[in-house]
């Protein structure tokens, strides 16, 4: 503990104190060398991979391990105390938290990094295994977990209530090891908030969980302005216990990842002028390969040119040396920055000569570096002539989901699952968590296979369904199905839209209501054709925007106006009836002013004469 | 308080009323010395030399007793949804930046942002919020903690936050954990009207709601002093209903006046800041450079120019017991705290009391203690009546709308209208009879 404390100060303090700090560290090492100190280990790695269409995928991975006994005794070393105490208080054994923005374009970019295990649906998604005696206790702990996390991550996770919580049956399996815990005491709960914005206030606490807090190591590149300018970005936090099968000792692991897809031309343009403006005509690169190209008109080549870039261009800064925790015990496997690109492209790459290259045996299209403390690192990737198509990994499955139908009352959902593999079928678990006001008709749930195929009736092998209860819980629909090789499965179902109460509408009801992404899980399996083992993969569709019948919110005022009008009319006529005296025309005494005046005058005259 | 009123020019006033400013210390020391000489000459009392040293050492403890707060909190609320209200979020974030700059930590700032403009798809500059077209300062920065955001910013949550009636699982970052030694700065901005402020374009909070919430806070001993600042149309009506002690309130515009935005940024595409907040910030940024600034709220308020702000800002001081020229801006916007020492800290008060008596001031022991501990002085009905007329606004005509005035004329008008109807009816019925 003390050792780490002293080392952690090395990069915080001024150079004059550095020597003292070094001495102190040495002293502590000497004094502690007699005892066996089990310290947490920490790894961090940045993977860069150019994608097609001038996109660059940057995957940040931060991982720390520590003995679970120390964790249980609240002796936190590298594990963030703020999160650790929440997990202990709520008896959470395994936690997965996801923040995502944008859409992963699998047609263009291929398979998601990390087999999609680190990706979440749009907005915020979280699932956890909570240890409890019964359902009620588990739900209470889940609620307090979400409330605590909402305070920690500045997100409205407290909105995950019973209507947004589901308990998936097939989609999720614990990734941690539980040798001592009775698995019947572990409850899986899953919640999602598709509307939740992801912004700097979520990144700030994310970085604060890291041992180097974004001040050194690869996390120095994580700047909110660049991250939220990316075409796709996803942040994840996973906490799980891991046990060694040999020694039987258990560790607690926290893994934080950030995947971002940068648009290189956009990022480079930001560097020149902060406001994205259309390019000047002379800056445009015209596509002359088109048959309709001429000298008069320029058809600009969009994103297909191979721009040179460097880390400092894209992220606005260089990596300011390695994180002291990550370079503490260098091993042969230590790699901090890796770039995946075709071999001939890598040869021309330049780095600031301040990092040692790490060995990468048998992988010609990979180049890795080990960072050094306090020495900045940059990497520049030159322009390639001719442009080389980057590495792209074909995804196991393409998935798309959309709304069908029209009107304010009914609608339909259509999900298209395409298996690009020519030989092997894919078994998938399809999970939907729908809000209570979207009520699917289960009898309309159908799967259609294109091209038509004999065993079409058996495509869906298992189906779990939990119908919604108004204002209490949402619908959970989980289906296991097989997508035959080189074909498309289309899932469809119809639903009915509920009418909400006046006060249940959000302030921006006319925008629509977000429906969480469908979660498609491919369990680990062995491919039939080549015997290759495929690890568990997950894919998220985009979220949907459901428009519900919304009332006219000025209705109360209209009601007041109408009511007042009717009251005025009623009052007026009744008042007339009560006050007026109705008589026949001939009965009316004529008010003859002339006659009256004449009469008066006559009387006066009479008086005078008398 | 009583003591001070009796002897307004007493040499003890600086000690008793408030802290000495550093510039006053030499004057004060020389004053003590002269006093000492005078006492020696007249042989009324032989004060040991140590005694005067002790007096000097007592100065800081006198300060402690008077400026009572031991923590500073800020509640910053933007209540408007939608992209076109960008400026309201910029207002609040500017204030967030200011209080953070002056030392209030994130854990003591409750930031309520009603919409996400920084990462809004319509924002040309993702992850940023600017309050000026020169875009010199990114208010969102790299380190921001938003406590309530989006749909969480509701009237209910705001009142719950103030009164601390929160659900059981609420995390600490979403609670206002203040006590009777906390100074709270409350800043609100949004769209409002006569005695109401809209939340999220869907609901309203009324001036009475806030006043009652503040009274509940007072009853629960949740604040020492409070500065309420509001930038909205007809803002001054929002604080007209306050009735709890030790609240200083200021607003951007009086009844039937709109508050206007300052300027727009063409690249952002919308107005980026409101005038009142802009000129507040201008003063704070140019004058209050750091937490040790000695600028007072009187300085800040006298910087308000109704012509520049385009509305008449108001200040309500009748509930506040200190003189504005003695209230530092950092008492509310900064994190200048005093350490509270256990016990009364008045070891030498007998000496000082004896000295004061020997100098001819007729002070009872109880009065002395009250003045030293600065306990809350409950106003009598008579005193309350006296201060009604003090509810003033800055620079002439900006007066807070009060019920008693306008209601009279309103009643006269409505009575007149009813009378006219009645007379008309009578006249016509008479004609009918004739």
mmCIF file of N, CA and C in Angstrom, chain B residues 85-140:
data_model
loop_
_atom_site.group_PDB
_atom_site.id
_atom_site.type_symbol
_atom_site.label_atom_id
_atom_site.label_comp_id
_atom_site.label_asym_id
_atom_site.label_seq_id
_atom_site.Cartn_x
_atom_site.Cartn_y
_atom_site.Cartn_z
ATOM 1 N N UNK B 85 -32.571 26.994 -25.786
ATOM 2 C CA UNK B 85 -32.301 27.577 -24.479
ATOM 3 C C UNK B 85 -30.866 27.315 -24.037
ATOM 4 N N UNK B 86 -30.008 27.136 -25.005
ATOM 5 C CA UNK B 86 -28.568 26.954 -24.779
ATOM 6 C C UNK B 86 -28.052 27.944 -23.748
ATOM 7 N N UNK B 87 -28.496 29.204 -23.860
ATOM 8 C CA UNK B 87 -27.934 30.251 -23.004
ATOM 9 C C UNK B 87 -28.207 30.004 -21.529
ATOM 10 N N UNK B 88 -29.326 29.339 -21.208
ATOM 11 C CA UNK B 88 -29.605 29.096 -19.797
ATOM 12 C C UNK B 88 -28.606 28.100 -19.218
ATOM 13 N N UNK B 89 -28.253 27.117 -20.021
ATOM 14 C CA UNK B 89 -27.245 26.166 -19.557
ATOM 15 C C UNK B 89 -25.882 26.840 -19.473
ATOM 16 N N UNK B 90 -25.628 27.732 -20.436
ATOM 17 C CA UNK B 90 -24.359 28.470 -20.393
ATOM 18 C C UNK B 90 -24.301 29.374 -19.164
ATOM 19 N N UNK B 91 -25.433 29.991 -18.822
ATOM 20 C CA UNK B 91 -25.494 30.822 -17.605
ATOM 21 C C UNK B 91 -25.067 30.007 -16.390
ATOM 22 N N UNK B 92 -25.710 28.856 -16.256
ATOM 23 C CA UNK B 92 -25.478 28.035 -15.073
ATOM 24 C C UNK B 92 -24.048 27.513 -15.053
ATOM 25 N N UNK B 93 -23.559 27.119 -16.218
ATOM 26 C CA UNK B 93 -22.198 26.587 -16.263
ATOM 27 C C UNK B 93 -21.172 27.685 -16.002
ATOM 28 N N UNK B 94 -21.506 28.931 -16.375
ATOM 29 C CA UNK B 94 -20.596 30.031 -16.060
ATOM 30 C C UNK B 94 -20.504 30.196 -14.550
ATOM 31 N N UNK B 95 -21.655 30.103 -13.889
ATOM 32 C CA UNK B 95 -21.657 30.216 -12.434
ATOM 33 C C UNK B 95 -20.920 29.035 -11.799
ATOM 34 N N UNK B 96 -21.097 27.861 -12.396
ATOM 35 C CA UNK B 96 -20.388 26.662 -11.928
ATOM 36 C C UNK B 96 -18.890 26.883 -11.999
ATOM 37 N N UNK B 97 -18.474 27.433 -13.125
ATOM 38 C CA UNK B 97 -17.043 27.705 -13.298
ATOM 39 C C UNK B 97 -16.563 28.699 -12.254
ATOM 40 N N UNK B 98 -17.389 29.731 -11.989
ATOM 41 C CA UNK B 98 -16.978 30.769 -11.047
ATOM 42 C C UNK B 98 -16.842 30.212 -9.638
ATOM 43 N N UNK B 99 -17.846 29.472 -9.189
ATOM 44 C CA UNK B 99 -17.760 28.977 -7.810
ATOM 45 C C UNK B 99 -16.649 27.945 -7.674
ATOM 46 N N UNK B 100 -16.415 27.202 -8.748
ATOM 47 C CA UNK B 100 -15.335 26.223 -8.703
ATOM 48 C C UNK B 100 -13.981 26.933 -8.699
ATOM 49 N N UNK B 101 -13.924 28.001 -9.485
ATOM 50 C CA UNK B 101 -12.692 28.805 -9.543
ATOM 51 C C UNK B 101 -12.389 29.397 -8.173
ATOM 52 N N UNK B 102 -13.431 29.792 -7.447
ATOM 53 C CA UNK B 102 -13.225 30.397 -6.140
ATOM 54 C C UNK B 102 -13.164 29.350 -5.031
ATOM 55 N N UNK B 103 -13.095 28.102 -5.395
ATOM 56 C CA UNK B 103 -12.711 27.090 -4.418
ATOM 57 C C UNK B 103 -13.778 26.153 -3.894
ATOM 58 N N UNK B 104 -15.026 26.298 -4.297
ATOM 59 C CA UNK B 104 -16.020 25.346 -3.794
ATOM 60 C C UNK B 104 -15.814 24.015 -4.532
ATOM 61 N N UNK B 105 -15.628 22.921 -3.803
ATOM 62 C CA UNK B 105 -15.373 21.653 -4.502
ATOM 63 C C UNK B 105 -16.655 21.084 -5.116
ATOM 64 N N UNK B 106 -16.468 20.188 -6.072
ATOM 65 C CA UNK B 106 -17.608 19.569 -6.754
ATOM 66 C C UNK B 106 -18.565 18.903 -5.781
ATOM 67 N N UNK B 107 -18.026 18.373 -4.684
ATOM 68 C CA UNK B 107 -18.883 17.675 -3.739
ATOM 69 C C UNK B 107 -19.834 18.635 -3.036
ATOM 70 N N UNK B 108 -19.542 19.939 -3.094
ATOM 71 C CA UNK B 108 -20.420 20.910 -2.451
ATOM 72 C C UNK B 108 -21.153 21.777 -3.471
ATOM 73 N N UNK B 109 -21.130 21.338 -4.715
ATOM 74 C CA UNK B 109 -21.894 22.041 -5.742
ATOM 75 C C UNK B 109 -22.953 21.070 -6.248
ATOM 76 N N UNK B 110 -24.201 21.494 -6.212
ATOM 77 C CA UNK B 110 -25.261 20.692 -6.810
ATOM 78 C C UNK B 110 -25.580 21.355 -8.140
ATOM 79 N N UNK B 111 -25.230 20.687 -9.201
ATOM 80 C CA UNK B 111 -25.438 21.250 -10.532
ATOM 81 C C UNK B 111 -26.622 20.540 -11.169
ATOM 82 N N UNK B 112 -27.628 21.308 -11.537
ATOM 83 C CA UNK B 112 -28.817 20.728 -12.177
ATOM 84 C C UNK B 112 -28.879 21.256 -13.606
ATOM 85 N N UNK B 113 -28.664 20.383 -14.557
ATOM 86 C CA UNK B 113 -28.709 20.772 -15.969
ATOM 87 C C UNK B 113 -29.905 20.085 -16.611
ATOM 88 N N UNK B 114 -30.812 20.885 -17.108
ATOM 89 C CA UNK B 114 -32.081 20.324 -17.553
ATOM 90 C C UNK B 114 -32.004 19.673 -18.925
ATOM 91 N N UNK B 115 -30.970 19.924 -19.667
ATOM 92 C CA UNK B 115 -30.868 19.281 -20.986
ATOM 93 C C UNK B 115 -29.393 19.085 -21.280
ATOM 94 N N UNK B 116 -29.137 18.268 -22.280
ATOM 95 C CA UNK B 116 -27.761 18.009 -22.661
ATOM 96 C C UNK B 116 -27.462 18.853 -23.887
ATOM 97 N N UNK B 117 -26.772 19.969 -23.723
ATOM 98 C CA UNK B 117 -26.408 20.754 -24.906
ATOM 99 C C UNK B 117 -24.982 20.449 -25.354
ATOM 100 N N UNK B 118 -24.134 20.033 -24.416
ATOM 101 C CA UNK B 118 -22.730 19.829 -24.777
ATOM 102 C C UNK B 118 -22.593 18.725 -25.815
ATOM 103 N N UNK B 119 -23.286 17.619 -25.620
ATOM 104 C CA UNK B 119 -23.192 16.518 -26.569
ATOM 105 C C UNK B 119 -24.450 16.425 -27.424
ATOM 106 N N UNK B 120 -25.152 17.529 -27.551
ATOM 107 C CA UNK B 120 -26.323 17.562 -28.405
ATOM 108 C C UNK B 120 -25.882 17.431 -29.867
ATOM 109 N N UNK B 121 -26.580 16.652 -30.667
ATOM 110 C CA UNK B 121 -26.173 16.540 -32.071
ATOM 111 C C UNK B 121 -26.168 17.884 -32.804
ATOM 112 N N UNK B 122 -26.899 18.874 -32.270
ATOM 113 C CA UNK B 122 -26.933 20.165 -32.952
ATOM 114 C C UNK B 122 -25.742 21.038 -32.575
ATOM 115 N N UNK B 123 -24.959 20.586 -31.637
ATOM 116 C CA UNK B 123 -23.817 21.387 -31.215
ATOM 117 C C UNK B 123 -22.653 21.190 -32.176
ATOM 118 N N UNK B 124 -22.204 22.282 -32.774
ATOM 119 C CA UNK B 124 -21.074 22.207 -33.709
ATOM 120 C C UNK B 124 -19.796 21.791 -32.993
ATOM 121 N N UNK B 125 -19.716 22.100 -31.701
ATOM 122 C CA UNK B 125 -18.500 21.819 -30.950
ATOM 123 C C UNK B 125 -18.823 20.780 -29.877
ATOM 124 N N UNK B 126 -18.701 19.498 -30.193
ATOM 125 C CA UNK B 126 -19.121 18.476 -29.225
ATOM 126 C C UNK B 126 -18.333 18.568 -27.924
ATOM 127 N N UNK B 127 -19.037 18.364 -26.842
ATOM 128 C CA UNK B 127 -18.387 18.360 -25.536
ATOM 129 C C UNK B 127 -18.030 19.733 -25.017
ATOM 130 N N UNK B 128 -18.587 20.787 -25.638
ATOM 131 C CA UNK B 128 -18.261 22.126 -25.155
ATOM 132 C C UNK B 128 -19.541 22.939 -24.981
ATOM 133 N N UNK B 129 -19.468 23.890 -24.076
ATOM 134 C CA UNK B 129 -20.504 24.921 -23.957
ATOM 135 C C UNK B 129 -19.761 26.236 -23.793
ATOM 136 N N UNK B 130 -20.105 27.214 -24.611
ATOM 137 C CA UNK B 130 -19.440 28.507 -24.546
ATOM 138 C C UNK B 130 -20.420 29.562 -24.070
ATOM 139 N N UNK B 131 -19.891 30.552 -23.330
ATOM 140 C CA UNK B 131 -20.765 31.647 -22.918
ATOM 141 C C UNK B 131 -20.390 32.941 -23.600
ATOM 142 N N UNK B 132 -19.553 32.840 -24.620
ATOM 143 C CA UNK B 132 -19.166 34.043 -25.324
ATOM 144 C C UNK B 132 -18.835 33.671 -26.761
ATOM 145 N N UNK B 133 -19.130 34.589 -27.663
ATOM 146 C CA UNK B 133 -18.875 34.287 -29.065
ATOM 147 C C UNK B 133 -17.382 34.192 -29.361
ATOM 148 N N UNK B 134 -16.534 34.720 -28.466
ATOM 149 C CA UNK B 134 -15.096 34.572 -28.733
ATOM 150 C C UNK B 134 -14.610 33.154 -28.436
ATOM 151 N N UNK B 135 -15.439 32.378 -27.785
ATOM 152 C CA UNK B 135 -15.162 30.970 -27.479
ATOM 153 C C UNK B 135 -13.803 30.786 -26.800
ATOM 154 N N UNK B 136 -13.516 31.684 -25.870
ATOM 155 C CA UNK B 136 -12.221 31.597 -25.182
ATOM 156 C C UNK B 136 -12.266 30.539 -24.078
ATOM 157 N N UNK B 137 -13.400 30.432 -23.429
ATOM 158 C CA UNK B 137 -13.483 29.507 -22.299
ATOM 159 C C UNK B 137 -14.500 28.420 -22.611
ATOM 160 N N UNK B 138 -14.035 27.187 -22.526
ATOM 161 C CA UNK B 138 -14.967 26.068 -22.663
ATOM 162 C C UNK B 138 -15.491 25.762 -21.268
ATOM 163 N N UNK B 139 -16.772 26.035 -21.059
ATOM 164 C CA UNK B 139 -17.339 25.879 -19.718
ATOM 165 C C UNK B 139 -17.469 24.420 -19.325
ATOM 166 N N UNK B 140 -17.581 23.543 -20.319
ATOM 167 C CA UNK B 140 -17.772 22.131 -19.980
ATOM 168 C C UNK B 140 -16.452 21.491 -19.558
#
